mmCIF file of C-alpha atoms in Angstrom:
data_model
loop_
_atom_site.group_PDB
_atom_site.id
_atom_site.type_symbol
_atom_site.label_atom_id
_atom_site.label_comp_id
_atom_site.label_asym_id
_atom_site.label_seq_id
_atom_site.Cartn_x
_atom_site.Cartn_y
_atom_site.Cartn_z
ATOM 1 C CA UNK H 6 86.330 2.357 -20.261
ATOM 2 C CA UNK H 7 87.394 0.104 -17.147
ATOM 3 C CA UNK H 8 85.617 -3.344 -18.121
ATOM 4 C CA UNK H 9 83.275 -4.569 -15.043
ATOM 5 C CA UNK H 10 85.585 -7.190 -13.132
ATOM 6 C CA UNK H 11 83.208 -10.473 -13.469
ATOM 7 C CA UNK H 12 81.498 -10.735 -10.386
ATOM 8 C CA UNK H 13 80.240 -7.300 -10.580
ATOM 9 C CA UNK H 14 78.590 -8.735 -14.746
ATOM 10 C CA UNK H 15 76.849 -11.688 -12.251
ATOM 11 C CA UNK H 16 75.463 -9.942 -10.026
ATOM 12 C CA UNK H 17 74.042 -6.971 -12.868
ATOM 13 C CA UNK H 18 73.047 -11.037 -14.369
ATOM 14 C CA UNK H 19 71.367 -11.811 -10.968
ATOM 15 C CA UNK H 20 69.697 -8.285 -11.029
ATOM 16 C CA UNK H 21 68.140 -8.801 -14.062
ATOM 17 C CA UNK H 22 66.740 -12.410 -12.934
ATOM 18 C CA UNK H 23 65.492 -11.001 -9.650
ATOM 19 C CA UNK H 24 64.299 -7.862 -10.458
ATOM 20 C CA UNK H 25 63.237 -7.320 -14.768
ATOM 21 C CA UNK H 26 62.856 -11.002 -15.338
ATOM 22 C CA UNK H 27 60.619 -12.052 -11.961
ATOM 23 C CA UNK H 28 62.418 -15.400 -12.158
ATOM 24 C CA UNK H 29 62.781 -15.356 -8.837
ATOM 25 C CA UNK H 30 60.029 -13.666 -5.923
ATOM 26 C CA UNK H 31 60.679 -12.357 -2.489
ATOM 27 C CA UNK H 32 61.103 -15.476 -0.274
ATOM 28 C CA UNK H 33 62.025 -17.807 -2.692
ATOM 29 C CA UNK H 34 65.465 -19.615 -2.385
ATOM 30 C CA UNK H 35 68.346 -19.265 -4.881
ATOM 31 C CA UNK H 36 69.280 -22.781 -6.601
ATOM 32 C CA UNK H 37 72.099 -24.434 -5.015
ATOM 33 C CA UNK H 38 75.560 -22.758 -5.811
ATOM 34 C CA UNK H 39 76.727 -25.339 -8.003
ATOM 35 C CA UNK H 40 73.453 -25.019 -10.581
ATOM 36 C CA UNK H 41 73.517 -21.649 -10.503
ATOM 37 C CA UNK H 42 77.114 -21.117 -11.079
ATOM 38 C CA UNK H 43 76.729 -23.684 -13.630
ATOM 39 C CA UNK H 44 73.486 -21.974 -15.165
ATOM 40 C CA UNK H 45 75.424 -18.676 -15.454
ATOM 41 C CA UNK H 46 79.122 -19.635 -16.462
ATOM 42 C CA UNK H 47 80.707 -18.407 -13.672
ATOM 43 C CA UNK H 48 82.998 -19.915 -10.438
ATOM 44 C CA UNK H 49 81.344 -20.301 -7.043
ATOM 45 C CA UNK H 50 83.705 -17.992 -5.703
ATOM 46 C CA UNK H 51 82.773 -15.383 -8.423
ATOM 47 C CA UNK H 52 78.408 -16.337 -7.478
ATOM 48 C CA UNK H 53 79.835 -15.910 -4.045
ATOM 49 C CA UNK H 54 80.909 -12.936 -4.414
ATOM 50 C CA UNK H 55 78.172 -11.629 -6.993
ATOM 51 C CA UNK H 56 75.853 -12.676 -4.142
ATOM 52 C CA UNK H 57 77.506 -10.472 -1.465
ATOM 53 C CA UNK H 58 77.141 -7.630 -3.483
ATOM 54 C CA UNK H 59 73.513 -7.881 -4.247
ATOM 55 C CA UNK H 60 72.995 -9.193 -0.296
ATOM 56 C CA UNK H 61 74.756 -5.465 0.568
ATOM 57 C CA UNK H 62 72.129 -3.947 -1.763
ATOM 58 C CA UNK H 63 69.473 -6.163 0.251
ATOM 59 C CA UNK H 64 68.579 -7.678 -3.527
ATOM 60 C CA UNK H 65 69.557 -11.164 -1.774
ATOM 61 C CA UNK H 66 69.475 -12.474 1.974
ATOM 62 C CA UNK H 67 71.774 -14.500 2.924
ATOM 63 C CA UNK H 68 70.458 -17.303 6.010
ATOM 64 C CA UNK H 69 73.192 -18.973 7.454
ATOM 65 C CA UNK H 70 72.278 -22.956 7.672
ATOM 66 C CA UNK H 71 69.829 -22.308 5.474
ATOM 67 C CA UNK H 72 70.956 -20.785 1.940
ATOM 68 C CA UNK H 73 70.389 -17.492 -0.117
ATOM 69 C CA UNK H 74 66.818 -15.583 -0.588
ATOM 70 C CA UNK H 75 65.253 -13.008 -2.584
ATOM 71 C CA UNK H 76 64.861 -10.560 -0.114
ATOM 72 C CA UNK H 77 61.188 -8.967 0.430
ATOM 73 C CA UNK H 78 62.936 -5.635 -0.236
ATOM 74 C CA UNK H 79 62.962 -6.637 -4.201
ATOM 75 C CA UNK H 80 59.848 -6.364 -4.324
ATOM 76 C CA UNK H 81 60.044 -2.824 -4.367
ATOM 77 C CA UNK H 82 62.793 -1.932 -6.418
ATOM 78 C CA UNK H 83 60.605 -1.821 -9.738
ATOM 79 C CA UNK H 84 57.528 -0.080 -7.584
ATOM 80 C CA UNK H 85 57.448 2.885 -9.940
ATOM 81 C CA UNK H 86 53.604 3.500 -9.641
ATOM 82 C CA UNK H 87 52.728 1.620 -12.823
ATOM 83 C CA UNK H 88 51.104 -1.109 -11.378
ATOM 84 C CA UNK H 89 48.202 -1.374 -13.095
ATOM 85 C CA UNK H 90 46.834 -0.402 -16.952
ATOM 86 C CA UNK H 91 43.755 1.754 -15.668
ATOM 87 C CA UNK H 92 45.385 4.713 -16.676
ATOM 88 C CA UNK H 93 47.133 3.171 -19.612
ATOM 89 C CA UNK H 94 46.963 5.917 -21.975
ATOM 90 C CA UNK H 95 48.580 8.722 -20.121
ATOM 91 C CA UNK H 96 51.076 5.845 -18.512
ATOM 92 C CA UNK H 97 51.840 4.356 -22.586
ATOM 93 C CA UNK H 98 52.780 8.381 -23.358
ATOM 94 C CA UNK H 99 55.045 9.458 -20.028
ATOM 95 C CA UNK H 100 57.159 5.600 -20.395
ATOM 96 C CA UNK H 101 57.616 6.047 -24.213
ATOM 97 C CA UNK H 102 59.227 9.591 -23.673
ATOM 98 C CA UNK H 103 61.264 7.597 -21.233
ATOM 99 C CA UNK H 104 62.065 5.424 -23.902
ATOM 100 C CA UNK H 105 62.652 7.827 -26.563
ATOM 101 C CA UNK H 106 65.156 9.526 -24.107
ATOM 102 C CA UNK H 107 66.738 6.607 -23.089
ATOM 103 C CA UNK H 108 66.707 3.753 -25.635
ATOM 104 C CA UNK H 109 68.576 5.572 -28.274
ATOM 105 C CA UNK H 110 71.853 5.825 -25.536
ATOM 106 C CA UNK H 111 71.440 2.918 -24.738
ATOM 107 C CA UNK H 112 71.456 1.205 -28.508
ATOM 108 C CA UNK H 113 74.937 3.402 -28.779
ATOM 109 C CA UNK H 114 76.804 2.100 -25.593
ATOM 110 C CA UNK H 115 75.614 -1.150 -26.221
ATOM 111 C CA UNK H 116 77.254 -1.347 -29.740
ATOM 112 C CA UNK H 117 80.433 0.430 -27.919
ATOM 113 C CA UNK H 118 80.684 -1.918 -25.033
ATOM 114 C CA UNK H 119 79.020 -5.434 -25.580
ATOM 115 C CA UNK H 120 81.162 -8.063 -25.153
ATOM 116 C CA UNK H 121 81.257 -10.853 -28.404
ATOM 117 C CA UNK H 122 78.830 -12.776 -26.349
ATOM 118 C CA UNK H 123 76.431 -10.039 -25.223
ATOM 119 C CA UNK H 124 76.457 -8.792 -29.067
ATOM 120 C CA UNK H 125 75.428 -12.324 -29.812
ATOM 121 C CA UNK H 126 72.708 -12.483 -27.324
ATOM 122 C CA UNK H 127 71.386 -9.315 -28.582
ATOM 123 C CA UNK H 128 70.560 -10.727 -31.771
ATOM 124 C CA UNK H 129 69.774 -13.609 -30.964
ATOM 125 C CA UNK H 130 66.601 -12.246 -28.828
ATOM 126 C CA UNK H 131 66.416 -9.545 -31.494
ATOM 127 C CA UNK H 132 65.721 -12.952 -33.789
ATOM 128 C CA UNK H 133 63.455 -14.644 -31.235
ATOM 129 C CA UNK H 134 61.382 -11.092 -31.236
ATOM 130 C CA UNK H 135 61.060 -11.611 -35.043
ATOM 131 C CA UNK H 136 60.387 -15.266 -34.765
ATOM 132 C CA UNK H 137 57.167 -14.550 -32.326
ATOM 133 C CA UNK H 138 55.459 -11.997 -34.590
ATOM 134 C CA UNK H 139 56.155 -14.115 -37.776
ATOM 135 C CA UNK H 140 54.384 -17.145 -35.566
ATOM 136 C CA UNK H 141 51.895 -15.225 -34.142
ATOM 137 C CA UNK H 142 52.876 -15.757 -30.842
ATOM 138 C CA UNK H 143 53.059 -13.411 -27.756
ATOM 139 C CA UNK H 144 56.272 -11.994 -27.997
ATOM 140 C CA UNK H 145 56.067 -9.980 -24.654
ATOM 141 C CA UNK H 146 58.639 -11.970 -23.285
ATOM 142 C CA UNK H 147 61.344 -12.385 -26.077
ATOM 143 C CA UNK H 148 61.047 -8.195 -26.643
ATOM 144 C CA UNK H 149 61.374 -7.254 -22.405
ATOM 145 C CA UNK H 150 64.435 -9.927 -22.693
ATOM 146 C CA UNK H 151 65.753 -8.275 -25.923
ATOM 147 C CA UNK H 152 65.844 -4.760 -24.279
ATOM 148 C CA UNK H 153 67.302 -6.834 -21.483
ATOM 149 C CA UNK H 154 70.269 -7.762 -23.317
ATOM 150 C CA UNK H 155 71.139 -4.241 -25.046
ATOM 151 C CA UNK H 156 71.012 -2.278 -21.570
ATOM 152 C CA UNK H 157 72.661 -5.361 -19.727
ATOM 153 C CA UNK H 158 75.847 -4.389 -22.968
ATOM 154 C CA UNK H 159 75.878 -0.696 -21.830
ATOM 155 C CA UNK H 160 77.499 -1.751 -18.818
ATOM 156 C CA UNK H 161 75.794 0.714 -16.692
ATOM 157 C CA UNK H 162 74.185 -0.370 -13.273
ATOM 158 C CA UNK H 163 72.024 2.680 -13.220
ATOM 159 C CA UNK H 164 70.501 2.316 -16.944
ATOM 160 C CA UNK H 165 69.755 -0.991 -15.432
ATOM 161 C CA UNK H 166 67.583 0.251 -12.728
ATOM 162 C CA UNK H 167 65.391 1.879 -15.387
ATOM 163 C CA UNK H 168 64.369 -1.917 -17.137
ATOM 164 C CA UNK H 169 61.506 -2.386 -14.654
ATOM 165 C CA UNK H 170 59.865 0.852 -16.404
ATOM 166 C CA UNK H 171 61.278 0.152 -19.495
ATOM 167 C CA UNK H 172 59.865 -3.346 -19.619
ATOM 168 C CA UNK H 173 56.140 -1.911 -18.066
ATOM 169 C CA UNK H 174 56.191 0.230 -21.698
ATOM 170 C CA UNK H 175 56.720 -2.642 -23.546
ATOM 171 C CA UNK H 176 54.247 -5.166 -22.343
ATOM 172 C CA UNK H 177 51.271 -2.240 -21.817
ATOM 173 C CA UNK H 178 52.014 -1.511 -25.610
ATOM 174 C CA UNK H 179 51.799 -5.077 -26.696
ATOM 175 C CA UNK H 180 48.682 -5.643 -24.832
ATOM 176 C CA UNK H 181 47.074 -2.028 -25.735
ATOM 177 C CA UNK H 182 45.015 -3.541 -28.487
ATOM 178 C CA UNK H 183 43.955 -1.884 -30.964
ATOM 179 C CA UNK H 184 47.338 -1.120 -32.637
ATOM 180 C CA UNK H 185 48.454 -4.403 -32.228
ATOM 181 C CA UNK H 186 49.045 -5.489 -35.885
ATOM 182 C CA UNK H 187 50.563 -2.387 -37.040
ATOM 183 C CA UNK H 188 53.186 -2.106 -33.838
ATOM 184 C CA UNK H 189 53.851 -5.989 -34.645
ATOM 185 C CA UNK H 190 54.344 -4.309 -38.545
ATOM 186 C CA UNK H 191 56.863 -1.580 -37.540
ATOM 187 C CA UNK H 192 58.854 -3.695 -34.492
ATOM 188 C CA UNK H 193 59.998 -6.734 -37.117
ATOM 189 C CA UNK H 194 60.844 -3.596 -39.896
ATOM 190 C CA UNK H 195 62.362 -1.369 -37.105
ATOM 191 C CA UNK H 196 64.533 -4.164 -35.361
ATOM 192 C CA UNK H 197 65.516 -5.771 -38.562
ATOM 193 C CA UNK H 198 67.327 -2.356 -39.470
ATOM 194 C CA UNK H 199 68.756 -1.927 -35.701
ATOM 195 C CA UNK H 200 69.779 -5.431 -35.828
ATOM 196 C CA UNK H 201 71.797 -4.711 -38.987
ATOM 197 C CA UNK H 202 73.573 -1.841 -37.117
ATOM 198 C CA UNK H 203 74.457 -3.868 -34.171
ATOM 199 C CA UNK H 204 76.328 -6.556 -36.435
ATOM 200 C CA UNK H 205 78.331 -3.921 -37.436
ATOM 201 C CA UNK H 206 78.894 -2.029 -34.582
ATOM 202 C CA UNK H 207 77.635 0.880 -36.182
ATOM 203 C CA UNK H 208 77.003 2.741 -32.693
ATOM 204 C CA UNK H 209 75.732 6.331 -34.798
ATOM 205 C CA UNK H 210 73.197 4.018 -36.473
ATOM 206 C CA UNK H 211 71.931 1.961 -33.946
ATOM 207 C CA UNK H 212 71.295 4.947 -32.100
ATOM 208 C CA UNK H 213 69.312 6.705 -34.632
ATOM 209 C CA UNK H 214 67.615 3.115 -35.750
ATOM 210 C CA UNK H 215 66.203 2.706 -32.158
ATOM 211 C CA UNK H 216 65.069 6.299 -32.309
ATOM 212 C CA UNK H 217 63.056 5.543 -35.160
ATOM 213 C CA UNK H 218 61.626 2.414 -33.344
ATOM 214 C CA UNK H 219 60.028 4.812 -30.880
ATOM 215 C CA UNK H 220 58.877 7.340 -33.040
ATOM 216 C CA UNK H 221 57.034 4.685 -35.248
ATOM 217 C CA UNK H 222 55.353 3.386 -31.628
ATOM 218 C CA UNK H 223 54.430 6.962 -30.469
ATOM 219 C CA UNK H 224 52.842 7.898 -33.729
ATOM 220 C CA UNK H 225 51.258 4.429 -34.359
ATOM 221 C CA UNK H 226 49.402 4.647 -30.590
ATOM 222 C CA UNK H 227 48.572 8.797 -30.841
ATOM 223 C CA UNK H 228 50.671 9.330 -27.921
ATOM 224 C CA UNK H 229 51.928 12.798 -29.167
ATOM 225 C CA UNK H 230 50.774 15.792 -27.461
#
């Protein structure tokens, strides 16, 4: 597989800010080049380019004088209809066959393709995930940037276009209710196994692990038909 040249990894980095992490809104104003470059280990001339790319997908808006935007376009990118929970049931069962479809890939060419430094930022959210439940804390953030980090390893810009729906699945299940202790149960079980499979690379078993992850959620919240 031809490795992403580095700019291309910042701006997917960028993406992820903009668009899954809502670190930045429509409107708002990048930080200056030098934080920013500094903030994500890169050159300016690599956040340059980065930038340009995600300016061409109208992600970013570049004013001259003034400095780089979100654009108001972003705001639409992750407009997938799921907007609110009043339907949450029938939303919970269509996103987790989304997940059940597309999770499992993306656990296998994560473990194929992550760099030594995305592997270790897999676990290491895959440990802050853990960390939350055993503190009973919300852990909605730590598991949407966990997911984050194995579909950022796949390397794959369109898998990444699927995190906004992907990371609307995760928080609706966490705030569901009623199965709240038992998904908290199954997630630190389920992850501690994948986690073992990502330390050694085992793409077959991660795969299969993260497959078993879902199935425990969809039987745990009756979403079978």
């Amino acid at each position: 597989m031809e490795k992403k040249s580095l700019s291309q990894q910042t701006a997917d980095r960028l993406y992820t800010m903009i668009v899954v992490e809502r670190r930045l809104s429509p409107g708002e104003k990048l930080p200056s080049e030098l934080d920013l470059s500094r903030e994500l280990g890169v050159s300016r001339t690599t956040l340059r380019e980065a930038i340009h790319v995600l300016a061409s997908q109208k992600i970013l808006e570049v004013r001259r004088g003034r400095g780089t935007f979100v654009a108001a376009e972003a705001a639409q990118v992750n407009d997938y209809g799921f907007s609110s929970l009043d339907q949450v049931r029938g939303e919970l069962r269509d996103l987790f066959e989304l997940r059940a479809i597309f999770e499992p890939s993306a656990a296998r060419l994560a473990c194929q393709r992550a760099t030594p430094e995305e592997m270790e930022e897999i676990l290491v959210c895959g440990e802050a995930v853990d960390q939350c439940i055993r503190q009973n804390q919300d852990r909605t953030a730590a598991d949407r940037e966990f997911h984050a980090a194995i579909v950022r390893a796949t390397h794959n810009s369109f898998m990444m276009r699927l995190l906004p729906m992907i990371n609307q699945a995760v928080a609706a299940a966490i705030v569901s209710g009623q199965h709240k202790d038992q998904l908290a149960e199954d997630t630190r079980r389920d992850h501690a196994l994948l986690m073992d499979f990502f330390r050694k690379r085992d793409a077959d078993g991660a795969a299969h692990a993260m497959a078993i992850h879902m199935h425990h959620s969809i039987d745990v919240m009756g979403l079978e038909e």
